[in-house]
mmCIF file of C-alpha atoms in Angstrom:
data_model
loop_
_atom_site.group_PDB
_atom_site.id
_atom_site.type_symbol
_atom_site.label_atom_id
_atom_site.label_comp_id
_atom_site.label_asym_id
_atom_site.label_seq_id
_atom_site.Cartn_x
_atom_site.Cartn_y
_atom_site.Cartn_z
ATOM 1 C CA UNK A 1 -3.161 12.910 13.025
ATOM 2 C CA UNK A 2 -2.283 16.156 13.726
ATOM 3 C CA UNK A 3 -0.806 17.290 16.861
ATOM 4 C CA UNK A 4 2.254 19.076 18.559
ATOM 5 C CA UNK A 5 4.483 16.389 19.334
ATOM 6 C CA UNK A 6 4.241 12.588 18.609
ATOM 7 C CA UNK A 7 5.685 9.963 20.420
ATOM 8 C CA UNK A 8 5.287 6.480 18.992
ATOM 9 C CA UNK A 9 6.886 3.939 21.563
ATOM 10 C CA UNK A 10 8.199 0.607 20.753
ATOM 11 C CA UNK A 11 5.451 -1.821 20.315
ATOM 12 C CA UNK A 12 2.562 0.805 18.969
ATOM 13 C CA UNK A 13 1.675 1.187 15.497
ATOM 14 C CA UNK A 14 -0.199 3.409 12.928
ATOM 15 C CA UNK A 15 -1.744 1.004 11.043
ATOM 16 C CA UNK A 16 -3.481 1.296 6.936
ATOM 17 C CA UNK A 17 -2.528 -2.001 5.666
ATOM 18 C CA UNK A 18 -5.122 -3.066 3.293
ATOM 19 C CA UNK A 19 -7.131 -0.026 3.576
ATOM 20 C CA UNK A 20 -6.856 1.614 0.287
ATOM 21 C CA UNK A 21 -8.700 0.622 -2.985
ATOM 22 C CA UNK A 22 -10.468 -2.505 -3.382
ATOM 23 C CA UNK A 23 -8.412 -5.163 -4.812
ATOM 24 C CA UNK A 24 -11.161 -7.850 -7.613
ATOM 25 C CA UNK A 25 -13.340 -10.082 -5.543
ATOM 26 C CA UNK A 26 -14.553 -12.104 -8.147
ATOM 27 C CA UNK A 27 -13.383 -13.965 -11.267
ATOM 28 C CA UNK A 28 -13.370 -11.330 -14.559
ATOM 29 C CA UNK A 29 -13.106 -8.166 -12.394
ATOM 30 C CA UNK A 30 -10.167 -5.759 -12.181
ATOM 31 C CA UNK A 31 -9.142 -3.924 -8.787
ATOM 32 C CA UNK A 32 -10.127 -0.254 -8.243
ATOM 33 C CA UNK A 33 -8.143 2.708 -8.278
ATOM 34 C CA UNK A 34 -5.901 4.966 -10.545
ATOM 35 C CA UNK A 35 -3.397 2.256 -10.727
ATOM 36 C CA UNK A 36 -5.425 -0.798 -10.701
ATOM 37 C CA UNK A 37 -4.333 -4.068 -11.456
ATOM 38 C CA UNK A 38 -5.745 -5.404 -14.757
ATOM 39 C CA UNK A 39 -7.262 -8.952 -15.801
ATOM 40 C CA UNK A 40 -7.886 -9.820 -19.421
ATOM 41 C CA UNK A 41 -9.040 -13.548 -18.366
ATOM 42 C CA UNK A 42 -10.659 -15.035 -15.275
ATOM 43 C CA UNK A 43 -7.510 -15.436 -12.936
ATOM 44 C CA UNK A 44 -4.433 -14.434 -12.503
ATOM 45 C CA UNK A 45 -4.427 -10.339 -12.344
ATOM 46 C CA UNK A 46 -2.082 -8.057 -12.299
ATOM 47 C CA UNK A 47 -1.161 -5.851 -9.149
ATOM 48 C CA UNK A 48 -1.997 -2.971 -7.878
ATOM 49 C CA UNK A 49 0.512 0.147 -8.717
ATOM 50 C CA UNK A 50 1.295 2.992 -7.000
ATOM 51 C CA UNK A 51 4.615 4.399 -6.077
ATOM 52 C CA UNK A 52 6.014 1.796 -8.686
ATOM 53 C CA UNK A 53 4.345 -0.496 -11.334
ATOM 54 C CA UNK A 54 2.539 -3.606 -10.285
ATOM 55 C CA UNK A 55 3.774 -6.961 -11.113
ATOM 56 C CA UNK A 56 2.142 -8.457 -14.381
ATOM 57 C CA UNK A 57 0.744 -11.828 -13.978
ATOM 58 C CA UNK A 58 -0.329 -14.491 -16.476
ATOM 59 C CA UNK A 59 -3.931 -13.032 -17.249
ATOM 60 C CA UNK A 60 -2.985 -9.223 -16.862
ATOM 61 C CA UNK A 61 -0.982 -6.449 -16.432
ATOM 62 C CA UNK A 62 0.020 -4.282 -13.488
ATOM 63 C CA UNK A 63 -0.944 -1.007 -12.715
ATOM 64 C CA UNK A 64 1.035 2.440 -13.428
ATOM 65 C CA UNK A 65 2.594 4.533 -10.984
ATOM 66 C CA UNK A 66 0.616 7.311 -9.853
ATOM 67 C CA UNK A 67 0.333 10.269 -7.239
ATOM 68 C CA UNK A 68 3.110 12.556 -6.192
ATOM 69 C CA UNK A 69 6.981 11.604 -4.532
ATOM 70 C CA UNK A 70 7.418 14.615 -2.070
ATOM 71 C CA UNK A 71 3.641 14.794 -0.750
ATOM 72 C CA UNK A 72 1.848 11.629 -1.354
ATOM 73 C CA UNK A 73 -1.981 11.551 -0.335
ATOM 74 C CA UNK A 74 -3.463 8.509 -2.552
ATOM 75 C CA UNK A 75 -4.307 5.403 -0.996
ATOM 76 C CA UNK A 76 -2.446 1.879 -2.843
ATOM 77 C CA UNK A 77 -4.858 0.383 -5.345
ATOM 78 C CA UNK A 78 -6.369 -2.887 -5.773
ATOM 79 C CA UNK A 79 -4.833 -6.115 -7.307
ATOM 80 C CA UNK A 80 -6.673 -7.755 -10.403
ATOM 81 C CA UNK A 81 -8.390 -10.848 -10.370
ATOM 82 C CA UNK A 82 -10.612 -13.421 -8.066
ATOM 83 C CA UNK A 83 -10.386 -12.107 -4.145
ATOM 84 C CA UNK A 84 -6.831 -9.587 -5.224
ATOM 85 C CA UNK A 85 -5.245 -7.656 -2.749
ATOM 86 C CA UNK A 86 -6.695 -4.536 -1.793
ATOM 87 C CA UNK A 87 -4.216 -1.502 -1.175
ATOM 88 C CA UNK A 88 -2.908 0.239 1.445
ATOM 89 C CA UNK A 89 -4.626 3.304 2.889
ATOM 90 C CA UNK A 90 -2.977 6.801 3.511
ATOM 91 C CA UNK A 91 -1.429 7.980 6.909
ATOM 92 C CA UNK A 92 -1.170 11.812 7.237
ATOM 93 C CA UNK A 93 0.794 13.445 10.653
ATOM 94 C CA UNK A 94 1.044 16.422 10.783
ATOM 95 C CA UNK A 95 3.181 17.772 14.040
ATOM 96 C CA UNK A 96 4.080 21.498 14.836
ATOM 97 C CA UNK A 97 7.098 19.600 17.072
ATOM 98 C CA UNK A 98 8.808 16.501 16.846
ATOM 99 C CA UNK A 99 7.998 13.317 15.693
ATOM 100 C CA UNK A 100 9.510 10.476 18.003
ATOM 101 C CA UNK A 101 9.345 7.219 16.293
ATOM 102 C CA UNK A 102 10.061 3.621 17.933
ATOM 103 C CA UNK A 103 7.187 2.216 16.554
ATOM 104 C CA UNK A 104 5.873 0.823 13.648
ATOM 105 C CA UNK A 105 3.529 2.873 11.048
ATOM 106 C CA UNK A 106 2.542 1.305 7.757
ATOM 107 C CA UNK A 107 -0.118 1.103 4.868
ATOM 108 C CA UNK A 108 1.013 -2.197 3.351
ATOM 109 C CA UNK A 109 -0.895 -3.548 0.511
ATOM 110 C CA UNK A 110 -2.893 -6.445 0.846
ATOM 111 C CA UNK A 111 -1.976 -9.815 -0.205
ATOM 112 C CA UNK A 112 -4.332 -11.781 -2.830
ATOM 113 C CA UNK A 113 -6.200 -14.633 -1.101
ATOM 114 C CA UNK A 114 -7.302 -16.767 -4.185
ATOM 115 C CA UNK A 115 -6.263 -16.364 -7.750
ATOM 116 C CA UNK A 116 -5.695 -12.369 -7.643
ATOM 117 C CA UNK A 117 -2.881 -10.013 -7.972
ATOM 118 C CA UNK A 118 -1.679 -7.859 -4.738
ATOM 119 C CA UNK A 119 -2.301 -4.579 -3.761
ATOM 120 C CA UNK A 120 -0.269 -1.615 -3.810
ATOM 121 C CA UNK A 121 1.427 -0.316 -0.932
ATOM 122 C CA UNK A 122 -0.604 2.961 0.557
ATOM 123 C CA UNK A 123 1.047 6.455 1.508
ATOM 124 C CA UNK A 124 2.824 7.612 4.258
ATOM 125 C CA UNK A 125 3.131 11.865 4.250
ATOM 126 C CA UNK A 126 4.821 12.915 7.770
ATOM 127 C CA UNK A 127 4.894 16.765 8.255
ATOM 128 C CA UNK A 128 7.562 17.989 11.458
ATOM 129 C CA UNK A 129 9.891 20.063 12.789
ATOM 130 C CA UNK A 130 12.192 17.452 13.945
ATOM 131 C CA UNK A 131 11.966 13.508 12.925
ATOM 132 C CA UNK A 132 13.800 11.373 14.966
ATOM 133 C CA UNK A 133 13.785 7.485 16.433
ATOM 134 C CA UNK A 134 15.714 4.544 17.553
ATOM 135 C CA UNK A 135 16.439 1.708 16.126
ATOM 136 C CA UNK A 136 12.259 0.058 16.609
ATOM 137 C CA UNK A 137 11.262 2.224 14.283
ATOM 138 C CA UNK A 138 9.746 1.217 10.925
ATOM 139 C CA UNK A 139 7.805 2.937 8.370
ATOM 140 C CA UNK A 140 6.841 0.670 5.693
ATOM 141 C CA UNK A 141 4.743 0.754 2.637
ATOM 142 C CA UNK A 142 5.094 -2.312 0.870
ATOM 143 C CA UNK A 143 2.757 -4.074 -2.232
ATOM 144 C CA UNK A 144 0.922 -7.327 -1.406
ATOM 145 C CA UNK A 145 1.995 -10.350 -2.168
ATOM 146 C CA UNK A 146 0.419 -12.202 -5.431
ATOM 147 C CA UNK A 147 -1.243 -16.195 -5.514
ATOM 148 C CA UNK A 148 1.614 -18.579 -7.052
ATOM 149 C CA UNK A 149 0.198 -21.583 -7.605
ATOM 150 C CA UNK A 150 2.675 -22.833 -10.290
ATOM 151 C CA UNK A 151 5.225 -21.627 -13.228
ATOM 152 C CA UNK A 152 1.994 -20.995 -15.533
ATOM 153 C CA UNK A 153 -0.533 -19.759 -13.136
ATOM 154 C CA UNK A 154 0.452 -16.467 -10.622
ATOM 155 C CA UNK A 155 -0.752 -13.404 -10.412
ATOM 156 C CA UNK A 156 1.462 -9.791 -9.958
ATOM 157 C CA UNK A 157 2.778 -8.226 -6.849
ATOM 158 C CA UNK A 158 2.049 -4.809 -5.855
ATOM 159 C CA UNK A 159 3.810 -1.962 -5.980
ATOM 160 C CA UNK A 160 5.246 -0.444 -3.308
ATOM 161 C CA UNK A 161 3.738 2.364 -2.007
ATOM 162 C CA UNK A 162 5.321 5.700 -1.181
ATOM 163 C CA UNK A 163 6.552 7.527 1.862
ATOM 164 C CA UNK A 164 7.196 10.991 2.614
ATOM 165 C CA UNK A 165 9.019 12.789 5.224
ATOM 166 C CA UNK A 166 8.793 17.342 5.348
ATOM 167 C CA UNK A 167 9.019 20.402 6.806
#
């Protein structure tokens, strides 16, 4: 988005959740991205990394941390496993003015619907003058949540993602 001023009332959002990299859609096949959760058997993935590791889960590991903390432009990437979370997608605003948030903006990662890891939380880069809000505002970038179906059979969470606020 890029603009002169923004004004983001209470109720609207900015929405990327589970827009990023794929998460693994089918037994045996890892998610997508630079920090994609792995699988070394048929369930049970790792997450998706991004702004931190993914969680491991019982059939693989979670990806690394990737892209950069003071200008982040990757989207989250994909949990491991069968039908993983996919991550969250990138939000860029870019304002000559102000930024007025009472809204909500996110690029959460996508939770894993079967036996998959979660993806990683996407990136939020906000470019102003002046930031400001009240107390509605949110802006979130959080990993997916994993499957748990028991003590021996879960896959990882994502990572978080990462958010970014400059002049």
């Amino acid at each position: 988005i890029v603009c002169t001023n923004l004004t983001l009332m209470s109720g609207g959002t900015i929405n990327a959740d589970a827009l990023g990299y794929a998460g693994g859609w089918h037994p045996s096949i890892e998610g997508y991205g630079p920090g994609k959760g792995r699988l070394t058997a048929t369930y049970y993935g790792g997450g998706g990394g991004h702004g931190g590791v993914g969680g491991n889960g019982v059939s693989g590991t979670g990806g690394v941390a990737y892209d950069t903390t003071n200008a982040p432009t990757q989207p989250g990437s994909g949990g491991g496993g069968n039908v993983a979370g996919h991550g969250g997608g990138t939000i860029l605003i870019e304002a000559q003015g102000t930024v007025n948030l009472d809204g909500t903006i996110t690029a959460d990662g996508g939770a894993a619907v079967n036996h998959g890891g979660g993806g990683s939380g996407g990136a939020i880069l906000v470019f102003c003058r002046t930031f400001q809000g009240g107390t509605n505002g949110i802006v979130r970038a959080r990993g997916g949540n994993a499957n748990f179906y028991s003590p021996s059979q879960y896959g990882g969470g994502g990572g978080g993602g990462r958010i970014a606020v400059g002049i």
